Amino acid sequence: MRIAIRLIHCLLLATLVVPVGAQEPIRGGTLTMVVQPEPPGLVSAVNPAGPIGVVSTKILEGLLTYDFDMNPKPALAESWSVSADGKTITFNLRKGVKWHDGRDFTAADVQFSMMKIWKELHPRGRSTFAEVTAVDTPTPTQAVFRLATPAPYLMSALSGYESQILPKHIYDGTDIMQNPANNKPVGTGPFMFKEWQKGNFILLERNPNYWDKGKPYLDKIVLRTIPDASSRAAAFETGEVQLGGFSPVPLNDVKRLEATGKFDFETRGYEYLSPLFLMEFNLSNQYLKDKRVRQAIAHAIDTKVIVRTIWFGFGTPAISPVPSVLTQFHDPNVPKYAYDPKKAEQLLDEAGFKRGAGGKRFKLVHDFLPYGNDYQRTSEYLKQALGKVGIDVELRSQDTAAFLKRVYTDNDFEFTTNFFYALPDPSIGVQRIYWSKNIKKGVPFSNSSGYSNPEMDRIIEGALVEHDKAKRRELINRLQRTAVEDLPVLDLFEIRFFTLASKRVHNHTSSAEGIYGSFSSTWLSK
């Protein structure tokens, strides 16, 4: 944690010495950044996998963006109003906005995206927008959301990553999940898709007809795929790459790179996401369906060791499924599973899985998120920790597309390590993991465990429609307690990501969306 504190201290000093906006932006140039691993597609509206968001948010946009305090700001919607009863939200859209193919952007695109994509296909949108019954389009530049009941959290879910607006004229009447535009997106954003050389790079070019006149400043963005973490660090040092998000280099290289004085380490820009590293259990597994086994696994893992030795202090052990940074909702008084291998052994014995030949109880296959060395090292620690209490663990590695298919389409897994975004409100980012109505094959980052508890469903659905703050807070507290007691997933730690940038790169983190921002204001100095 000392490294993280030091980085934050450096950032504060830098802010004092060079105020934001003190330099005049320079036009032109190509920004080369790393995206790792290679995204399985390029449209977050149908697959919110992290690497997709890094690319897609430069091409596609949402109705709103958000400042560092999570206040909504205009994007494709230039203004909005909410009715007194909270059941009608009217968005006034920007005039003269064009899709990259030259067609007009209209309210029909917003209507189509809401009703056919966000509500049906997006793993979080299916619950976030559950109360939206219709979108009226009285004019081409006005979209009116009709809600069955008030849903104040909805206004936190309209960013260019979370709720991308897709062109109706390209998607309507097609198999949306298989549409070729998912790999060659057509958007309204500051950059246009140009080329994707699989395994190498993705090229974006400046949109000359962007609605925010004079922007973007950059001519091109090249997003390179560099699988090896040490090679990514070398690419930064040589100047081959100027920017990367989600802690793009090995954490043990941070001190050395910081000492060069050539880079900024930005820890802001992840407020919107609130990432949480967790373990998903497949509750259909003959061993994991027993809650005592899941509790034993929780007691066998020392999360402090994971954060300190593998993640170099860039995190904090998780207490509940709602991260501590969400102070309005976080409940620190949920049941806890202290590191206690003896308790783990006792629970496994009680479950009837006593040690057999070689001291082994049973074997589990572990699929870890294939995002880099830190994820693999975490899985290696888990193999050792569970091995000490008699659970034999086989580690299975695959690329991102195969991982997502295995877990969220085929349900062909036993337990995973993964990270989820809690987002600004539990009804947006957390409940999808526990809601039985979010068990849907082919929808990534949803309820993969198959967890179904009628009481949890009642809590979740109550929080969706409760507009009394105190009552809603109690419902979310109950959600946290029930989740930790039932343990369909095990929350391990809250991740503290950083963005690494050459000092030549300016305005790369200008909102709570950070690396998921549009980069319309990003520029390069000479």
CSV table of N, CA and C in Angstrom, one decimal, residues 347-423:
chain,number,residue,atom,x,y,z
A,347,LEU,N,-15.0,-27.6,8.5
A,347,LEU,CA,-16.1,-27.5,7.7
A,347,LEU,C,-16.1,-28.6,6.6
A,348,LEU,N,-15.0,-28.8,6.0
A,348,LEU,CA,-14.9,-29.8,5.0
A,348,LEU,C,-15.2,-31.2,5.5
A,349,ASP,N,-14.7,-31.5,6.8
A,349,ASP,CA,-15.0,-32.7,7.4
A,349,ASP,C,-16.5,-32.9,7.6
A,350,GLU,N,-17.1,-31.8,8.2
A,350,GLU,CA,-18.6,-31.8,8.4
A,350,GLU,C,-19.4,-32.0,7.2
A,351,ALA,N,-18.9,-31.5,6.0
A,351,ALA,CA,-19.6,-31.7,4.8
A,351,ALA,C,-19.4,-33.1,4.2
A,352,GLY,N,-18.6,-33.9,4.9
A,352,GLY,CA,-18.4,-35.3,4.5
A,352,GLY,C,-17.3,-35.6,3.5
A,353,PHE,N,-16.5,-34.6,3.3
A,353,PHE,CA,-15.3,-34.7,2.4
A,353,PHE,C,-14.0,-34.8,3.2
A,354,LYS,N,-13.8,-35.9,3.8
A,354,LYS,CA,-12.6,-36.1,4.6
A,354,LYS,C,-11.4,-36.4,3.7
A,355,ARG,N,-10.3,-36.2,4.2
A,355,ARG,CA,-9.0,-36.5,3.5
A,355,ARG,C,-8.9,-38.0,3.2
A,356,GLY,N,-8.5,-38.2,1.9
A,356,GLY,CA,-8.3,-39.6,1.5
A,356,GLY,C,-6.8,-39.9,1.2
A,357,ALA,N,-6.6,-40.7,0.2
A,357,ALA,CA,-5.2,-41.0,-0.2
A,357,ALA,C,-4.4,-39.8,-0.5
A,358,GLY,N,-3.2,-39.7,0.0
A,358,GLY,CA,-2.4,-38.5,-0.3
A,358,GLY,C,-2.8,-37.3,0.4
A,359,GLY,N,-3.8,-37.4,1.3
A,359,GLY,CA,-4.3,-36.2,2.0
A,359,GLY,C,-5.3,-35.4,1.2
A,360,LYS,N,-5.7,-35.9,0.1
A,360,LYS,CA,-6.6,-35.1,-0.8
A,360,LYS,C,-8.1,-35.4,-0.5
A,361,ARG,N,-8.9,-34.4,-0.6
A,361,ARG,CA,-10.4,-34.6,-0.3
A,361,ARG,C,-11.1,-34.7,-1.7
A,362,PHE,N,-10.9,-33.8,-2.6
A,362,PHE,CA,-11.4,-33.8,-3.9
A,362,PHE,C,-10.7,-32.9,-4.8
A,363,LYS,N,-11.0,-32.9,-6.1
A,363,LYS,CA,-10.3,-32.0,-7.0
A,363,LYS,C,-11.2,-31.0,-7.7
A,364,LEU,N,-10.8,-29.8,-7.9
A,364,LEU,CA,-11.5,-28.8,-8.6
A,364,LEU,C,-10.7,-28.2,-9.7
A,365,VAL,N,-11.3,-27.8,-10.8
A,365,VAL,CA,-10.6,-27.1,-11.9
A,365,VAL,C,-10.9,-25.6,-11.7
A,366,HIS,N,-9.8,-24.8,-11.8
A,366,HIS,CA,-9.9,-23.4,-11.6
A,366,HIS,C,-9.6,-22.6,-12.9
A,367,ASP,N,-10.6,-21.8,-13.4
A,367,ASP,CA,-10.4,-21.0,-14.6
A,367,ASP,C,-10.1,-19.6,-14.1
A,368,PHE,N,-9.0,-19.0,-14.4
A,368,PHE,CA,-8.7,-17.7,-14.0
A,368,PHE,C,-8.8,-16.7,-15.2
A,369,LEU,N,-9.2,-15.5,-14.9
A,369,LEU,CA,-9.3,-14.5,-15.9
A,369,LEU,C,-8.0,-14.3,-16.6
A,370,PRO,N,-7.9,-14.4,-18.0
A,370,PRO,CA,-6.6,-14.4,-18.7
A,370,PRO,C,-6.1,-13.0,-19.0
A,371,TYR,N,-6.0,-12.1,-18.0
A,371,TYR,CA,-5.7,-10.7,-18.2
A,371,TYR,C,-4.2,-10.4,-17.9
A,372,GLY,N,-3.4,-11.4,-17.5
A,372,GLY,CA,-2.0,-11.0,-17.2
A,372,GLY,C,-1.4,-11.8,-16.1
A,373,ASN,N,-0.2,-11.6,-15.8
A,373,ASN,CA,0.6,-12.3,-14.8
A,373,ASN,C,0.0,-12.3,-13.4
A,374,ASP,N,-0.5,-11.1,-13.0
A,374,ASP,CA,-1.0,-10.9,-11.7
A,374,ASP,C,-2.2,-11.9,-11.4
A,375,TYR,N,-3.0,-12.1,-12.4
A,375,TYR,CA,-4.2,-13.0,-12.3
A,375,TYR,C,-3.7,-14.4,-12.2
A,376,GLN,N,-2.7,-14.8,-13.0
A,376,GLN,CA,-2.2,-16.1,-12.9
A,376,GLN,C,-1.5,-16.4,-11.6
A,377,ARG,N,-0.7,-15.4,-11.1
A,377,ARG,CA,-0.1,-15.6,-9.8
A,377,ARG,C,-1.1,-15.7,-8.7
A,378,THR,N,-2.2,-15.0,-8.8
A,378,THR,CA,-3.3,-15.1,-7.8
A,378,THR,C,-3.8,-16.5,-7.8
A,379,SER,N,-4.0,-17.1,-9.0
A,379,SER,CA,-4.6,-18.5,-9.1
A,379,SER,C,-3.6,-19.5,-8.5
A,380,GLU,N,-2.3,-19.2,-8.7
A,380,GLU,CA,-1.3,-20.1,-8.2
A,380,GLU,C,-1.3,-20.1,-6.6
A,381,TYR,N,-1.5,-18.9,-6.1
A,381,TYR,CA,-1.6,-18.8,-4.6
A,381,TYR,C,-2.8,-19.6,-4.1
A,382,LEU,N,-3.9,-19.5,-4.8
A,382,LEU,CA,-5.2,-20.2,-4.4
A,382,LEU,C,-5.0,-21.7,-4.5
A,383,LYS,N,-4.2,-22.2,-5.5
A,383,LYS,CA,-3.9,-23.6,-5.6
A,383,LYS,C,-3.2,-24.1,-4.4
A,384,GLN,N,-2.2,-23.3,-3.9
A,384,GLN,CA,-1.4,-23.6,-2.8
A,384,GLN,C,-2.3,-23.6,-1.5
A,385,ALA,N,-3.0,-22.5,-1.3
A,385,ALA,CA,-3.8,-22.3,-0.1
A,385,ALA,C,-4.9,-23.4,0.0
A,386,LEU,N,-5.6,-23.8,-1.1
A,386,LEU,CA,-6.6,-24.8,-1.0
A,386,LEU,C,-6.0,-26.2,-0.9
A,387,GLY,N,-4.8,-26.3,-1.4
A,387,GLY,CA,-4.1,-27.6,-1.3
A,387,GLY,C,-3.8,-27.9,0.1
A,388,LYS,N,-3.5,-26.9,0.9
A,388,LYS,CA,-3.2,-27.1,2.4
A,388,LYS,C,-4.3,-27.6,3.2
A,389,VAL,N,-5.6,-27.4,2.7
A,389,VAL,CA,-6.7,-28.0,3.4
A,389,VAL,C,-7.3,-29.2,2.7
A,390,GLY,N,-6.5,-29.7,1.7
A,390,GLY,CA,-6.9,-31.0,1.1
A,390,GLY,C,-7.7,-30.9,-0.2
A,391,ILE,N,-7.8,-29.7,-0.8
A,391,ILE,CA,-8.5,-29.5,-2.0
A,391,ILE,C,-7.5,-29.4,-3.1
A,392,ASP,N,-7.5,-30.4,-4.0
A,392,ASP,CA,-6.5,-30.4,-5.2
A,392,ASP,C,-7.1,-29.5,-6.3
A,393,VAL,N,-6.3,-28.6,-6.7
A,393,VAL,CA,-6.8,-27.6,-7.7
A,393,VAL,C,-5.9,-27.7,-9.0
A,394,GLU,N,-6.6,-27.8,-10.1
A,394,GLU,CA,-6.0,-27.8,-11.4
A,394,GLU,C,-6.2,-26.4,-12.1
A,395,LEU,N,-5.2,-25.8,-12.5
A,395,LEU,CA,-5.3,-24.5,-13.1
A,395,LEU,C,-5.5,-24.6,-14.6
A,396,ARG,N,-6.5,-23.9,-15.2
A,396,ARG,CA,-6.8,-24.0,-16.6
A,396,ARG,C,-6.7,-22.6,-17.2
A,397,SER,N,-5.9,-22.4,-18.2
A,397,SER,CA,-5.6,-21.1,-18.9
A,397,SER,C,-6.2,-21.2,-20.3
A,398,GLN,N,-6.7,-20.0,-20.7
A,398,GLN,CA,-7.3,-19.9,-22.1
A,398,GLN,C,-7.4,-18.4,-22.4
A,399,ASP,N,-7.7,-18.1,-23.7
A,399,ASP,CA,-7.8,-16.7,-24.0
A,399,ASP,C,-9.1,-16.1,-23.6
A,400,THR,N,-9.3,-14.8,-23.7
A,400,THR,CA,-10.5,-14.2,-23.1
A,400,THR,C,-11.8,-14.7,-23.7
A,401,ALA,N,-11.8,-14.8,-25.0
A,401,ALA,CA,-13.1,-15.3,-25.7
A,401,ALA,C,-13.4,-16.7,-25.2
A,402,ALA,N,-12.5,-17.6,-25.1
A,402,ALA,CA,-12.7,-18.9,-24.6
A,402,ALA,C,-13.2,-18.9,-23.1
A,403,PHE,N,-12.6,-18.0,-22.3
A,403,PHE,CA,-13.0,-17.9,-20.9
A,403,PHE,C,-14.4,-17.5,-20.8
A,404,LEU,N,-14.8,-16.5,-21.6
A,404,LEU,CA,-16.2,-15.9,-21.5
A,404,LEU,C,-17.2,-17.0,-22.0
A,405,LYS,N,-16.8,-17.7,-23.0
A,405,LYS,CA,-17.8,-18.7,-23.6
A,405,LYS,C,-17.9,-19.9,-22.6
A,406,ARG,N,-16.8,-20.3,-22.0
A,406,ARG,CA,-16.8,-21.4,-21.1
A,406,ARG,C,-17.7,-21.1,-19.9
A,407,VAL,N,-17.5,-19.9,-19.3
A,407,VAL,CA,-18.2,-19.5,-18.1
A,407,VAL,C,-19.6,-19.1,-18.3
A,408,TYR,N,-19.8,-18.2,-19.3
A,408,TYR,CA,-21.1,-17.5,-19.4
A,408,TYR,C,-22.1,-18.1,-20.5
A,409,THR,N,-21.5,-19.0,-21.3
A,409,THR,CA,-22.4,-19.6,-22.3
A,409,THR,C,-22.5,-21.1,-22.0
A,410,ASP,N,-21.4,-21.8,-21.9
A,410,ASP,CA,-21.4,-23.2,-21.7
A,410,ASP,C,-21.6,-23.7,-20.3
A,411,ASN,N,-21.4,-22.8,-19.3
A,411,ASN,CA,-21.4,-23.1,-17.9
A,411,ASN,C,-20.5,-24.4,-17.6
A,412,ASP,N,-19.4,-24.4,-18.3
A,412,ASP,CA,-18.5,-25.5,-18.2
A,412,ASP,C,-17.3,-25.1,-17.4
A,413,PHE,N,-17.6,-24.9,-16.1
A,413,PHE,CA,-16.5,-24.5,-15.2
A,413,PHE,C,-16.9,-24.9,-13.8
A,414,GLU,N,-15.9,-24.9,-12.9
A,414,GLU,CA,-16.1,-25.2,-11.5
A,414,GLU,C,-16.0,-24.0,-10.6
A,415,PHE,N,-14.8,-23.3,-10.7
A,415,PHE,CA,-14.8,-22.0,-10.0
A,415,PHE,C,-13.8,-21.1,-10.7
A,416,THR,N,-14.0,-19.8,-10.7
A,416,THR,CA,-13.2,-18.9,-11.4
A,416,THR,C,-12.7,-17.8,-10.5
A,417,THR,N,-11.6,-17.1,-10.9
A,417,THR,CA,-11.3,-15.8,-10.4
A,417,THR,C,-11.5,-14.8,-11.5
A,418,ASN,N,-12.1,-13.6,-11.1
A,418,ASN,CA,-12.6,-12.7,-12.1
A,418,ASN,C,-12.7,-11.3,-11.4
A,419,PHE,N,-12.9,-10.3,-12.2
A,419,PHE,CA,-13.2,-9.0,-11.5
A,419,PHE,C,-14.5,-8.4,-12.1
A,420,PHE,N,-15.3,-7.8,-11.3
A,420,PHE,CA,-16.6,-7.2,-11.7
A,420,PHE,C,-16.5,-5.8,-11.3
A,421,TYR,N,-17.3,-5.0,-12.0
A,421,TYR,CA,-17.5,-3.6,-11.7
A,421,TYR,C,-18.7,-3.4,-10.8
A,422,ALA,N,-18.5,-2.9,-9.6
A,422,ALA,CA,-19.7,-2.6,-8.7
A,422,ALA,C,-20.4,-1.4,-9.2
A,423,LEU,N,-19.7,-0.4,-9.9
A,423,LEU,CA,-20.3,0.8,-10.4
A,423,LEU,C,-20.9,1.7,-9.4
